[in-house]
Short mmCIF file of C-alpha atoms in Angstrom, two decimals:
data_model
loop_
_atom_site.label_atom_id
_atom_site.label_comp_id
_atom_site.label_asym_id
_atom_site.label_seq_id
_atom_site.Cartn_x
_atom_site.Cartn_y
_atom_site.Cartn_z
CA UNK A 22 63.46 99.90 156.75
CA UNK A 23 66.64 102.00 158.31
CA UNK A 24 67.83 104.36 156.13
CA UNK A 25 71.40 104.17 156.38
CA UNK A 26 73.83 106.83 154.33
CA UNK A 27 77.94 105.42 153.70
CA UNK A 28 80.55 107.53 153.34
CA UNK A 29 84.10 106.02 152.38
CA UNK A 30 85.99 103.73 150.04
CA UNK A 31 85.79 101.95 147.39
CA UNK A 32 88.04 99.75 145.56
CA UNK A 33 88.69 96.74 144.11
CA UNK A 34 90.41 93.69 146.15
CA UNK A 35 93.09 92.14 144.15
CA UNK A 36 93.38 88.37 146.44
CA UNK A 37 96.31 86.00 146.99
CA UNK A 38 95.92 83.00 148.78
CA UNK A 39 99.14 80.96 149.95
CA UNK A 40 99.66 78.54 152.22
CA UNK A 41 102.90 80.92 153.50
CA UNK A 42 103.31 84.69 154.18
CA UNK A 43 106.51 85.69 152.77
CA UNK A 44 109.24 87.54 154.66
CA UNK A 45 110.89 90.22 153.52
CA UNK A 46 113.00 89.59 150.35
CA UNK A 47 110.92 86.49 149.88
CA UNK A 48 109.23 84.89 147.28
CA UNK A 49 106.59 81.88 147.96
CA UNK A 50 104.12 80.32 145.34
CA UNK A 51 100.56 81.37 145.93
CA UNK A 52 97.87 78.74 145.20
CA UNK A 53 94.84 81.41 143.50
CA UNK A 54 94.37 84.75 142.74
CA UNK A 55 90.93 86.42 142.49
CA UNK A 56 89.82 90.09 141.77
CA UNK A 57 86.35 91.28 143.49
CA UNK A 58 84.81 94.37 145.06
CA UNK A 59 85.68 96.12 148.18
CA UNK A 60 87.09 98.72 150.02
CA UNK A 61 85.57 99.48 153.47
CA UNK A 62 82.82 101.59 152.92
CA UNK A 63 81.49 100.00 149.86
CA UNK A 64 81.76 96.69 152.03
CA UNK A 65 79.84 98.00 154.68
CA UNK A 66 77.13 99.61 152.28
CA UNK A 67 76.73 95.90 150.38
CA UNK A 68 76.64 94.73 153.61
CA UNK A 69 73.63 97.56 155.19
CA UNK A 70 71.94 96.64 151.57
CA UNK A 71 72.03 92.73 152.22
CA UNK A 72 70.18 92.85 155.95
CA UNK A 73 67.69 94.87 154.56
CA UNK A 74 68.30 98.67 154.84
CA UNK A 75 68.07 101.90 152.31
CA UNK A 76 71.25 102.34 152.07
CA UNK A 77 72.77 105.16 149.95
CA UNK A 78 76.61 105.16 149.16
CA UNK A 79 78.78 108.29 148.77
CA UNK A 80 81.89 108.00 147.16
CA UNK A 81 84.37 108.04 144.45
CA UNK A 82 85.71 105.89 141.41
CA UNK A 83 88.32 105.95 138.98
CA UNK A 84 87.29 106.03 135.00
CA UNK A 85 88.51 102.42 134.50
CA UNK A 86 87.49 98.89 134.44
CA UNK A 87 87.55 98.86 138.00
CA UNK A 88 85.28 101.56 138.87
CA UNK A 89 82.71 100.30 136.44
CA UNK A 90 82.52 96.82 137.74
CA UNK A 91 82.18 98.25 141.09
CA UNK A 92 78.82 100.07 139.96
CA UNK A 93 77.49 97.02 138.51
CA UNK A 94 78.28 95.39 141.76
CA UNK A 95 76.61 98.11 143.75
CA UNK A 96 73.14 98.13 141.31
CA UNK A 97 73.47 94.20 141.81
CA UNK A 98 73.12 94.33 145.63
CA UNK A 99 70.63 97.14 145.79
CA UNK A 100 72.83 100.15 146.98
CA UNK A 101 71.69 103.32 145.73
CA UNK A 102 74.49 105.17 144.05
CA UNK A 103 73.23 108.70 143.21
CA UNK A 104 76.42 109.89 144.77
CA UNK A 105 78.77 107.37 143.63
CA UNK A 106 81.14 108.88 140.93
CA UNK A 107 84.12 108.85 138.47
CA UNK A 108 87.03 110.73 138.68
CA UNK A 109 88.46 111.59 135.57
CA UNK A 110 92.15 110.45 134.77
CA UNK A 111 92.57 108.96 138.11
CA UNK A 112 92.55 105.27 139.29
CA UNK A 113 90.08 103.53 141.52
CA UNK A 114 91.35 102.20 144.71
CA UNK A 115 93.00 99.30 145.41
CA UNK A 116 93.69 96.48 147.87
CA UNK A 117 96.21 93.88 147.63
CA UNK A 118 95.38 91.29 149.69
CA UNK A 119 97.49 88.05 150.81
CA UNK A 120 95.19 85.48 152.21
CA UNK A 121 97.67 83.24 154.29
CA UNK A 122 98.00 80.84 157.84
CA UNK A 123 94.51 81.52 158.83
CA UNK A 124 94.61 85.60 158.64
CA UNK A 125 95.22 88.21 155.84
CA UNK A 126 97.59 91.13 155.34
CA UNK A 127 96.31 94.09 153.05
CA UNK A 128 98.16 97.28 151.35
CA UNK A 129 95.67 99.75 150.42
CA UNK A 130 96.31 102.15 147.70
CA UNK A 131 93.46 105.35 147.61
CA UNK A 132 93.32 106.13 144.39
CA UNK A 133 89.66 108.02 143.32
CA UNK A 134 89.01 107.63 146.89
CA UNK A 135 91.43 110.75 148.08
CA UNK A 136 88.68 112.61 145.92
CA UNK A 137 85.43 111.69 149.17
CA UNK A 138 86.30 115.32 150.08
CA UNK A 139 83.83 117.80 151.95
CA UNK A 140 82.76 119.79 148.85
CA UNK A 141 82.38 116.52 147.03
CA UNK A 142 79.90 115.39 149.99
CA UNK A 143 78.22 118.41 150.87
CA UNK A 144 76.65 117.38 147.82
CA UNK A 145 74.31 114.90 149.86
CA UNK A 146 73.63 117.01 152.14
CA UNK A 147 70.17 116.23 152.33
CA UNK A 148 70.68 112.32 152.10
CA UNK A 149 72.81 112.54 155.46
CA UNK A 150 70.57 114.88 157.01
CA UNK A 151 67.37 112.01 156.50
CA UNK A 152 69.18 108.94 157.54
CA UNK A 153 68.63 107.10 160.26
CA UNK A 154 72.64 106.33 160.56
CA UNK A 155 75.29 107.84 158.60
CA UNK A 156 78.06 104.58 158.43
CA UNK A 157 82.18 106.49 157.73
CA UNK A 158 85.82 104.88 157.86
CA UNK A 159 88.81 106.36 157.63
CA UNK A 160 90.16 105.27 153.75
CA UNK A 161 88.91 108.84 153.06
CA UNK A 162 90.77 112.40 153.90
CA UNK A 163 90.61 112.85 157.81
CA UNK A 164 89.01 116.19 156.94
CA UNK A 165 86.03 114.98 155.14
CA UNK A 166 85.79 112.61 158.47
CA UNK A 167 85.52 115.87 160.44
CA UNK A 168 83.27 117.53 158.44
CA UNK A 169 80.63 114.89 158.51
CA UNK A 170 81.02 114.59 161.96
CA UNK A 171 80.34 118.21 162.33
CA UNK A 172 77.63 117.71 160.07
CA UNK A 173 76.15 115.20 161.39
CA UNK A 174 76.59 116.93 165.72
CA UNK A 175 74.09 119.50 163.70
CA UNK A 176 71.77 117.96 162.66
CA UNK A 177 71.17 115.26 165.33
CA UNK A 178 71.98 112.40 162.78
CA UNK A 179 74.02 109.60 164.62
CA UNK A 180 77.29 108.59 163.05
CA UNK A 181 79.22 104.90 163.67
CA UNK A 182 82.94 105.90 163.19
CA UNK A 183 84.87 102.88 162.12
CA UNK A 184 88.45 104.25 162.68
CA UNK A 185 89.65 101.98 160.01
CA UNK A 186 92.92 102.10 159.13
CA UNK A 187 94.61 103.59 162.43
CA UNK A 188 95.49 106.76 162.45
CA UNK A 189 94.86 109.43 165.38
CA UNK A 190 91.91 112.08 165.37
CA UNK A 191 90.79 114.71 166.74
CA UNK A 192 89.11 115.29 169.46
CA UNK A 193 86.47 116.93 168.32
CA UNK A 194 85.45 113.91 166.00
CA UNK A 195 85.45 111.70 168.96
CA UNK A 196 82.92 113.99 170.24
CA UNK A 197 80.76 114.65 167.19
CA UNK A 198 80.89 110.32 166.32
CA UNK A 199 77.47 108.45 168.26
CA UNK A 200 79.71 104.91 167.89
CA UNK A 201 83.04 104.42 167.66
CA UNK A 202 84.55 101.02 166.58
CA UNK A 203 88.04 99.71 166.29
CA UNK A 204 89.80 96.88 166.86
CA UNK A 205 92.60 96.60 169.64
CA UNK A 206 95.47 97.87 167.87
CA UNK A 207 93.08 100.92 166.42
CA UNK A 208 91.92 101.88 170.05
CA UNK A 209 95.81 101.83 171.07
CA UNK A 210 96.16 104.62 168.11
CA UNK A 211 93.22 106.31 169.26
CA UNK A 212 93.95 106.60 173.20
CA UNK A 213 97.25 106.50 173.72
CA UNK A 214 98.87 106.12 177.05
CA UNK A 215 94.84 104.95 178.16
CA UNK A 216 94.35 101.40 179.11
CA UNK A 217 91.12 99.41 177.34
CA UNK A 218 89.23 99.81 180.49
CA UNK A 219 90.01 103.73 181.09
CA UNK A 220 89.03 104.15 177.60
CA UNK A 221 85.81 102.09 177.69
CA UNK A 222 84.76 103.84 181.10
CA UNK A 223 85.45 107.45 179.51
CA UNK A 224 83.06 106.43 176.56
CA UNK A 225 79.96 104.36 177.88
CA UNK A 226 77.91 102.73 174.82
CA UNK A 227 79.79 104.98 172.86
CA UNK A 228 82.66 103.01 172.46
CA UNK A 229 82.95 99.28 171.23
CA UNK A 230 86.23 97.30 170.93
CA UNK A 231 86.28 94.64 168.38
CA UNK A 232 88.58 91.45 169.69
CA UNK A 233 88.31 89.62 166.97
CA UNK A 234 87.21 85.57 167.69
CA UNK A 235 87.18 87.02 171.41
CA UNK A 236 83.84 89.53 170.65
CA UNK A 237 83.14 92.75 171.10
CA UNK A 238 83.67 94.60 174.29
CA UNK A 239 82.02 98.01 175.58
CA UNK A 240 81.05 99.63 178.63
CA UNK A 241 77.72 100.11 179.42
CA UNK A 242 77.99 102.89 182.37
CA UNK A 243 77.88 100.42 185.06
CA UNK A 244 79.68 97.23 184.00
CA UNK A 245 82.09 95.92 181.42
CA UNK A 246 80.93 93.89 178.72
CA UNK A 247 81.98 91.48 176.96
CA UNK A 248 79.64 90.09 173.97
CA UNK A 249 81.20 86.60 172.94
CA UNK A 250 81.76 86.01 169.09
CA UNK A 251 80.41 82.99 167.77
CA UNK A 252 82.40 80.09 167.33
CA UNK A 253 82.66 78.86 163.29
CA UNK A 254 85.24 77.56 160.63
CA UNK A 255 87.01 80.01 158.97
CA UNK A 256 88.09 80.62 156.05
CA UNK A 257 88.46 84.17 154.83
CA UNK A 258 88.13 86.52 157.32
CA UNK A 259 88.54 89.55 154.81
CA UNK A 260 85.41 92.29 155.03
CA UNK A 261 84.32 90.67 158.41
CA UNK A 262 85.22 93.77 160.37
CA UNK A 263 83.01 95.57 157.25
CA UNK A 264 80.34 93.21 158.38
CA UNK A 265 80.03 94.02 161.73
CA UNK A 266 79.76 97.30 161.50
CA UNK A 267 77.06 97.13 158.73
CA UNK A 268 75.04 95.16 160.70
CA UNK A 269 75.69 96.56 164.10
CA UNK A 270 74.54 99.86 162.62
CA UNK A 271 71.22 98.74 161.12
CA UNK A 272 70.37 96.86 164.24
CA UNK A 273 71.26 100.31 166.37
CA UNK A 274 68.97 102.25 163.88
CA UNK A 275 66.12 100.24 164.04
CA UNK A 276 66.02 100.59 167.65
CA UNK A 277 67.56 97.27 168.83
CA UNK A 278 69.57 97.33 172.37
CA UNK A 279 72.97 97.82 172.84
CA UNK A 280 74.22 94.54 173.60
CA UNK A 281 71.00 93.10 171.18
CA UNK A 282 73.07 95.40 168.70
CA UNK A 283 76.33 93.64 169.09
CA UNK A 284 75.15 89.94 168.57
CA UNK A 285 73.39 90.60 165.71
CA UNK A 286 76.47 92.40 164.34
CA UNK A 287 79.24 89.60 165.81
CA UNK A 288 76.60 86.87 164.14
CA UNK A 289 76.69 89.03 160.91
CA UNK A 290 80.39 88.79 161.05
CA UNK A 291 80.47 85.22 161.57
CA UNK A 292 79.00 84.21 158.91
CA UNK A 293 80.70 86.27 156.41
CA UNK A 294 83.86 84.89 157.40
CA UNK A 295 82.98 81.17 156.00
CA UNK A 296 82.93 82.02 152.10
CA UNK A 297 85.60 83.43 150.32
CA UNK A 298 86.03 87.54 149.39
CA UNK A 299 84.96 90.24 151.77
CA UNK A 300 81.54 90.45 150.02
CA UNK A 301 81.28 87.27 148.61
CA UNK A 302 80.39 85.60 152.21
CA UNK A 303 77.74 88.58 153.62
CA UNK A 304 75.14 87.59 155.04
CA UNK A 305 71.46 88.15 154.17
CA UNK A 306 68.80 89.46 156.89
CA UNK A 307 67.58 85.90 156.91
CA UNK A 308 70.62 84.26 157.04
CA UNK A 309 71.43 86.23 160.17
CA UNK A 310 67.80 85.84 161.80
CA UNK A 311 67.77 82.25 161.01
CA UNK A 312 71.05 81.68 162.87
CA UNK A 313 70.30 83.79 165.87
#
């Protein structure tokens, strides 16, 4: 069983679903409206949990209804949550999500989860030290991102940065991170002025482009590669980013190849993308073996 350690967000997804986006000054009628569990890292821990690793989270809450059905949903899926805690007098994150034409369009609002900060993980110290793969996003302070990365460089722990939302970074996180994965716009953010390929050849198996319905693309020191997504009917494709890197992460700490890595993950992320919520449609270990 890989022992994998999150560190990042979590907060509760409040859902829309329309048949139009509005415009700007717009109003539209929206068809339903559902409240469940999210935020990236806590999607990506459920995730870890469902295929079958340890998986510890470490992050923050606010002292409201929120942040306790969010434990209950963590205990529910098996996520250990030592490290998981409320912030007094502060809110618990938020996402506001409009579900709309195929594709979604989300506002995050941080709340308890500006409190993930270094002293508040050093912590679990010990946790990240013993994992097999320490899992981080980027809905936490950039400099609790840096520290773990440092921490983790020390200690020989690999780390899977999901530079989710954009937003540059240094350098020397680049360096520290084992795995980096964004989507196209996020590797635009991260390498500016660099084309996909000159990025991809400067960061063999290191770095792996998400394309959406297209796959995932990396470079694996001699040739390009492009792992093909797997064709199914969507119809929320909130949390499937969340999903790939969940499972792309256990698969890479139990030892599976890189590409072997990838279609496990991309299959993950297929299937979570036919039932509605960004947890609700994660896939068990079988689910994903069974479909391989």
């Amino acid at each position: 069983m890989a022992k994998i350690c999150v560190i990042g967000s979590t907060s509760m997804d409040l859902v829309v679903t329309s048949s139009k986006r509005p415009s700007a000054g717009e109003t539209v009628l929206g068809e339903n409206f559902a409240t469940v569990p999210g935020g990236k890292g806590a999607n990506q821990a459920v995730a870890a949990a469902r295929l079958g690793a340890e998986v510890t989270m470490i992050g923050c809450i606010g002292d409201d209804y929120y942040g306790k059905a969010m434990m209950d949903n963590f205990r529910s899926n098996g996520v250990l949550i030592e490290y998981v805690e409320p912030v007094t007098g502060v809110e618990s994150g938020t996402a506001h999500i409009i579900l709309a034409e195929g594709d979604n369009s989300i506002i995050v609002v941080k709340g308890a989860n500006d409190h993930v900060t270094p002293a508040f993980v050093e912590k679990a110290l010990d946790t990240i030290r013993s994992a097999d793969m320490v899992l981080i996003q980027q809905e936490i302070p950039e400099e609790t991102v840096s520290y773990v990365s440092d921490i983790c460089r020390e200690f020989n722990v690999p780390m899977l940065l999901n530079p989710a939302p954009a937003r540059p970074i240094s350098d020397s996180i680049i360096e520290n991170a084992s795995y980096l994965t964004p989507n196209e716009h996020e590797c635009s953010v991260l390498f500016t002025g660099m084309s996909t390929t000159e990025a991809l050849r400067k960061y063999p198996n290191k770095l792996f482009i998400t394309e959406g319905s297209n796959g995932v693309r990396f470079y694996d020191g001699e040739t390009e590669v492009l792992v093909p997504a797997y064709k199914v009917n969507a119809i929320d494709t909130t949390g499937a980013g969340d999903t790939f890197n969940a499972a792309f992460a256990v698969a890479l700490a139990e030892g599976k190849s890189m590409q072997d890595s990838v279609k496990f993950g991309n299959r993950a992320a297929s299937l979570s993308v036919t039932k509605f919520g960004a947890q609700g449609g994660m896939p068990t270990r079988a689910e994903v073996e069974g479909s391989l």
